Amino acid sequence: MSVYLDHAATTPLCDEAREAMEPYLSQRFGNASEPHARGREARLGLEQARRRLAELLDCEPGQLVFTSGGTEADNQAVFGLCGRPLGRLVASAIEHSAVRAPALELERQGFELAFATVDAQGVVDSARFADLVREGDRMAAVMWANNVTGTVQPVAELAAIAGERGVPLHVDAVQAAASIAIDFGGTGAETMAVSAHKLYGPKGVGALIARDPARVRPLIWGGGQEGGLRSGTENVPGIVGFAAALEAVRRRGDVRRRLRDRLEAMIGRGAGMSIVSRDAERLPGHVLILVEHLRADMLVLALDRAGFAVAAGSACAAGSAAPSHVLLAQGLTPDDARSVIRVSIGLDTTAEEVDGFWAALVACAERLRTGALPVTDVA
Ligand code: PLP
């Protein structure tokens, strides 16, 4: 199998999460809404996980609404906080499509949408944000850390600015939660999205944290689970695995920053390569490499053949060859934005893997530049 350096896309399930989930996938299979012993045992597991997650994320258990993942949590925050009648909302120019697409949909429905710009490092400009956000805006959205560049945003400062104007701030913490000790209470955010599969938990489960859950209307209607805010039989194994994974991640030593520095020192010596957002505060595992005059999608395929899984930083949506709105927002040209690969180091990555990746990158770039690698199967 290939060396996996795409932890920003998803992470493997950790042993702690798998072991915690196993009983709920087998004997403790009950429906948590049922009053009998099977149901109560599932409910107990669910509520224990809720309390553990609330402690780890610094919120009240009653402020956590379990969802099918980060995308649903982001959608619920945007649609739930904006509601009706029509109004105005602000989103940073670098939001993940899970926030950006619902914001654009609201614009299509008649809302006014304003984008908060970022500087050349990809960080939201707080002075401009302060000018942009107005009293009466329905909401503002700024992610804690960006999924493409890994840049960490000054969310507490931005929440204070929004708060002074009485505007609720939604924070997408989906990328940040595997690396930063998220403290919902400390940020001043109104809502926050988290997702288990980015932090060594299972796929298809996440949560929306809401300071005042009554403010976020449901997206999904039905049996009234999660206090009526998210109907549907709860994914008990997933939720239990989510809590176990976050707990385990917080306990583990972090090799990522050291390995990133090791890789970046090598990139610094490489010809025709540079690091995007190098001077910003970034998540410890993210390295975004601009490989001049090469198409990232070709490089990703070549590296895959060489045994290394990384991502093209260019793709702003699944299967899209369009340059990323994130990279354009921080001033990269469309050509440069198409020449960026994202390497995301994980907690189990080793120095040998990083060194092997660097050797493969140099070799693949060289072979692509000299035309020695066939790239005919690249769309
Ligand atoms: N927000 C960010 C910043 C992400 O990186 C992702 C996933 O890539 C999402 C939201 C969506 O989360 P999920 O995959 O759990 O739907």
mmCIF file of N, CA, C and O and ligand atoms in Angstrom, residues 8-10 67-74 94-99 143-148 172-176 193-198 202-206 286 342, ligand 1:
data_model
loop_
_atom_site.group_PDB
_atom_site.id
_atom_site.type_symbol
_atom_site.label_atom_id
_atom_site.label_comp_id
_atom_site.label_asym_id
_atom_site.label_seq_id
_atom_site.Cartn_x
_atom_site.Cartn_y
_atom_site.Cartn_z
ATOM 1 N N ALA A 8 -5.640 15.453 5.622
ATOM 2 C CA ALA A 8 -6.644 16.527 5.626
ATOM 3 C C ALA A 8 -7.915 16.056 4.920
ATOM 4 O O ALA A 8 -9.002 16.594 5.152
ATOM 5 N N ALA A 9 -7.792 15.053 4.050
ATOM 6 C CA ALA A 9 -8.972 14.511 3.358
ATOM 7 C C ALA A 9 -9.741 13.583 4.295
ATOM 8 O O ALA A 9 -10.960 13.675 4.427
ATOM 9 N N THR A 10 -9.026 12.695 4.908
ATOM 10 C CA THR A 10 -9.616 11.828 5.940
ATOM 11 C C THR A 10 -8.478 11.111 6.668
ATOM 12 O O THR A 10 -7.342 11.076 6.176
ATOM 13 N N THR A 67 -24.784 15.159 13.965
ATOM 14 C CA THR A 67 -25.198 15.218 12.556
ATOM 15 C C THR A 67 -24.487 14.100 11.794
ATOM 16 O O THR A 67 -23.713 13.347 12.368
ATOM 17 N N SER A 68 -24.711 14.084 10.472
ATOM 18 C CA SER A 68 -24.047 13.073 9.641
ATOM 19 C C SER A 68 -22.647 13.500 9.241
ATOM 20 O O SER A 68 -22.038 12.870 8.388
ATOM 21 N N GLY A 69 -22.136 14.588 9.779
ATOM 22 C CA GLY A 69 -20.776 15.012 9.476
ATOM 23 C C GLY A 69 -20.658 16.518 9.422
ATOM 24 O O GLY A 69 -21.590 17.251 9.773
ATOM 25 N N GLY A 70 -19.492 16.971 8.963
ATOM 26 C CA GLY A 70 -19.217 18.400 8.919
ATOM 27 C C GLY A 70 -20.107 19.138 7.930
ATOM 28 O O GLY A 70 -20.559 20.254 8.193
ATOM 29 N N THR A 71 -20.364 18.537 6.790
ATOM 30 C CA THR A 71 -21.158 19.214 5.762
ATOM 31 C C THR A 71 -22.553 19.527 6.284
ATOM 32 O O THR A 71 -23.062 20.649 6.127
ATOM 33 N N GLU A 72 -23.172 18.551 6.919
ATOM 34 C CA GLU A 72 -24.524 18.788 7.447
ATOM 35 C C GLU A 72 -24.493 19.849 8.555
ATOM 36 O O GLU A 72 -25.368 20.727 8.611
ATOM 37 N N ALA A 73 -23.493 19.787 9.423
ATOM 38 C CA ALA A 73 -23.410 20.760 10.520
ATOM 39 C C ALA A 73 -23.242 22.172 9.966
ATOM 40 O O ALA A 73 -23.888 23.124 10.429
ATOM 41 N N ASP A 74 -22.377 22.317 8.949
ATOM 42 C CA ASP A 74 -22.185 23.636 8.331
ATOM 43 C C ASP A 74 -23.467 24.121 7.670
ATOM 44 O O ASP A 74 -23.857 25.289 7.806
ATOM 45 N N ILE A 94 -12.560 32.097 1.922
ATOM 46 C CA ILE A 94 -11.844 30.813 1.846
ATOM 47 C C ILE A 94 -12.631 29.672 2.491
ATOM 48 O O ILE A 94 -12.072 28.631 2.801
ATOM 49 N N GLU A 95 -13.923 29.865 2.703
ATOM 50 C CA GLU A 95 -14.718 28.804 3.356
ATOM 51 C C GLU A 95 -14.752 27.529 2.522
ATOM 52 O O GLU A 95 -14.749 27.577 1.276
ATOM 53 N N HIS A 96 -14.851 26.416 3.193
ATOM 54 C CA HIS A 96 -15.084 25.118 2.530
ATOM 55 C C HIS A 96 -16.446 25.178 1.837
ATOM 56 O O HIS A 96 -17.336 25.920 2.261
ATOM 57 N N SER A 97 -16.608 24.372 0.814
ATOM 58 C CA SER A 97 -17.882 24.400 0.077
ATOM 59 C C SER A 97 -19.071 24.032 0.964
ATOM 60 O O SER A 97 -20.215 24.374 0.646
ATOM 61 N N ALA A 98 -18.830 23.378 2.103
ATOM 62 C CA ALA A 98 -19.938 23.034 3.009
ATOM 63 C C ALA A 98 -20.567 24.292 3.615
ATOM 64 O O ALA A 98 -21.720 24.273 4.050
ATOM 65 N N VAL A 99 -19.806 25.402 3.621
ATOM 66 C CA VAL A 99 -20.353 26.700 4.050
ATOM 67 C C VAL A 99 -20.634 27.564 2.822
ATOM 68 O O VAL A 99 -21.678 28.217 2.716
ATOM 69 N N MET A 143 -13.904 29.981 9.030
ATOM 70 C CA MET A 143 -13.426 28.677 9.492
ATOM 71 C C MET A 143 -12.250 28.836 10.463
ATOM 72 O O MET A 143 -11.497 29.806 10.374
ATOM 73 N N TRP A 144 -12.102 27.869 11.351
ATOM 74 C CA TRP A 144 -10.988 27.942 12.324
ATOM 75 C C TRP A 144 -9.656 27.720 11.593
ATOM 76 O O TRP A 144 -8.688 28.440 11.787
ATOM 77 N N ALA A 145 -9.611 26.703 10.744
ATOM 78 C CA ALA A 145 -8.390 26.459 9.958
ATOM 79 C C ALA A 145 -8.824 25.985 8.576
ATOM 80 O O ALA A 145 -9.797 25.244 8.438
ATOM 81 N N ASN A 146 -8.074 26.447 7.579
ATOM 82 C CA ASN A 146 -8.470 26.143 6.199
ATOM 83 C C ASN A 146 -8.003 24.752 5.774
ATOM 84 O O ASN A 146 -6.881 24.345 6.076
ATOM 85 N N ASN A 147 -8.862 24.082 5.021
ATOM 86 C CA ASN A 147 -8.577 22.715 4.606
ATOM 87 C C ASN A 147 -7.522 22.634 3.511
ATOM 88 O O ASN A 147 -6.851 21.612 3.368
ATOM 89 N N VAL A 148 -7.345 23.696 2.720
ATOM 90 C CA VAL A 148 -6.361 23.659 1.634
ATOM 91 C C VAL A 148 -4.982 24.067 2.163
ATOM 92 O O VAL A 148 -4.017 23.322 2.043
ATOM 93 N N ASP A 172 -16.319 26.904 11.318
ATOM 94 C CA ASP A 172 -16.118 25.547 10.836
ATOM 95 C C ASP A 172 -14.780 25.066 11.406
ATOM 96 O O ASP A 172 -13.721 25.522 10.979
ATOM 97 N N ALA A 173 -14.866 24.166 12.389
ATOM 98 C CA ALA A 173 -13.642 23.684 13.051
ATOM 99 C C ALA A 173 -13.294 22.271 12.587
ATOM 100 O O ALA A 173 -12.555 21.555 13.265
ATOM 101 N N VAL A 174 -13.804 21.882 11.416
ATOM 102 C CA VAL A 174 -13.635 20.499 10.945
ATOM 103 C C VAL A 174 -12.159 20.145 10.768
ATOM 104 O O VAL A 174 -11.721 19.067 11.173
ATOM 105 N N GLN A 175 -11.358 21.033 10.175
ATOM 106 C CA GLN A 175 -9.931 20.728 9.993
ATOM 107 C C GLN A 175 -9.154 20.954 11.287
ATOM 108 O O GLN A 175 -8.200 20.255 11.576
ATOM 109 N N ALA A 176 -9.570 21.946 12.049
ATOM 110 C CA ALA A 176 -8.786 22.352 13.220
ATOM 111 C C ALA A 176 -8.814 21.315 14.336
ATOM 112 O O ALA A 176 -7.835 21.151 15.070
ATOM 113 N N ALA A 193 -18.844 23.721 13.752
ATOM 114 C CA ALA A 193 -19.000 22.398 13.133
ATOM 115 C C ALA A 193 -17.750 21.564 13.370
ATOM 116 O O ALA A 193 -16.626 22.067 13.248
ATOM 117 N N VAL A 194 -17.942 20.287 13.712
ATOM 118 C CA VAL A 194 -16.824 19.339 13.841
ATOM 119 C C VAL A 194 -17.213 18.021 13.160
ATOM 120 O O VAL A 194 -18.406 17.726 12.992
ATOM 121 N N SER A 195 -16.208 17.248 12.791
ATOM 122 C CA SER A 195 -16.457 16.002 12.054
ATOM 123 C C SER A 195 -15.484 14.927 12.520
ATOM 124 O O SER A 195 -14.281 15.193 12.665
ATOM 125 N N ALA A 196 -15.995 13.706 12.746
ATOM 126 C CA ALA A 196 -15.170 12.658 13.351
ATOM 127 C C ALA A 196 -14.082 12.118 12.429
ATOM 128 O O ALA A 196 -12.984 11.787 12.886
ATOM 129 N N HIS A 197 -14.359 12.039 11.117
ATOM 130 C CA HIS A 197 -13.393 11.314 10.267
ATOM 131 C C HIS A 197 -12.110 12.093 9.999
ATOM 132 O O HIS A 197 -11.155 11.554 9.440
ATOM 133 N N LYS A 198 -12.080 13.361 10.408
ATOM 134 C CA LYS A 198 -10.833 14.131 10.254
ATOM 135 C C LYS A 198 -9.929 13.952 11.466
ATOM 136 O O LYS A 198 -8.809 14.433 11.485
ATOM 137 N N PRO A 202 -14.832 7.646 12.940
ATOM 138 C CA PRO A 202 -15.527 7.086 11.774
ATOM 139 C C PRO A 202 -16.091 8.162 10.834
ATOM 140 O O PRO A 202 -16.307 9.302 11.248
ATOM 141 N N LYS A 203 -16.335 7.773 9.606
ATOM 142 C CA LYS A 203 -16.944 8.681 8.629
ATOM 143 C C LYS A 203 -18.455 8.772 8.859
ATOM 144 O O LYS A 203 -19.062 7.850 9.409
ATOM 145 N N GLY A 204 -19.031 9.883 8.425
ATOM 146 C CA GLY A 204 -20.488 10.016 8.466
ATOM 147 C C GLY A 204 -21.039 10.406 9.821
ATOM 148 O O GLY A 204 -22.205 10.150 10.111
ATOM 149 N N VAL A 205 -20.218 11.015 10.665
ATOM 150 C CA VAL A 205 -20.734 11.513 11.947
ATOM 151 C C VAL A 205 -19.974 12.784 12.322
ATOM 152 O O VAL A 205 -18.779 12.913 12.089
ATOM 153 N N GLY A 206 -20.716 13.728 12.843
ATOM 154 C CA GLY A 206 -20.129 15.011 13.250
ATOM 155 C C GLY A 206 -21.088 15.684 14.200
ATOM 156 O O GLY A 206 -22.023 15.055 14.709
ATOM 157 N N HIS A 286 0.010 20.359 7.758
ATOM 158 C CA HIS A 286 -0.232 20.844 6.390
ATOM 159 C C HIS A 286 1.032 21.404 5.724
ATOM 160 O O HIS A 286 1.686 22.270 6.287
ATOM 161 N N ARG A 342 -1.093 19.372 -2.014
ATOM 162 C CA ARG A 342 -1.236 19.443 -0.551
ATOM 163 C C ARG A 342 -0.750 18.132 0.062
ATOM 164 O O ARG A 342 -1.248 17.057 -0.281
HETATM 165 N N1 PLP B 1 -15.353 21.763 6.475
HETATM 166 C C1 PLP B 1 -14.043 21.568 6.238
HETATM 167 C C2 PLP B 1 -13.076 22.661 6.551
HETATM 168 C C3 PLP B 1 -13.591 20.369 5.686
HETATM 169 O O1 PLP B 1 -12.291 20.199 5.430
HETATM 170 C C4 PLP B 1 -14.540 19.363 5.379
HETATM 171 C C5 PLP B 1 -14.121 18.093 4.751
HETATM 172 O O2 PLP B 1 -13.272 18.090 3.888
HETATM 173 C C6 PLP B 1 -15.894 19.598 5.671
HETATM 174 C C7 PLP B 1 -16.261 20.801 6.223
HETATM 175 C C8 PLP B 1 -16.943 18.556 5.425
HETATM 176 O O3 PLP B 1 -16.923 17.592 6.436
HETATM 177 P P1 PLP B 1 -17.534 16.117 6.187
HETATM 178 O O4 PLP B 1 -16.584 15.420 5.257
HETATM 179 O O5 PLP B 1 -17.589 15.500 7.536
HETATM 180 O O6 PLP B 1 -18.897 16.302 5.589
#
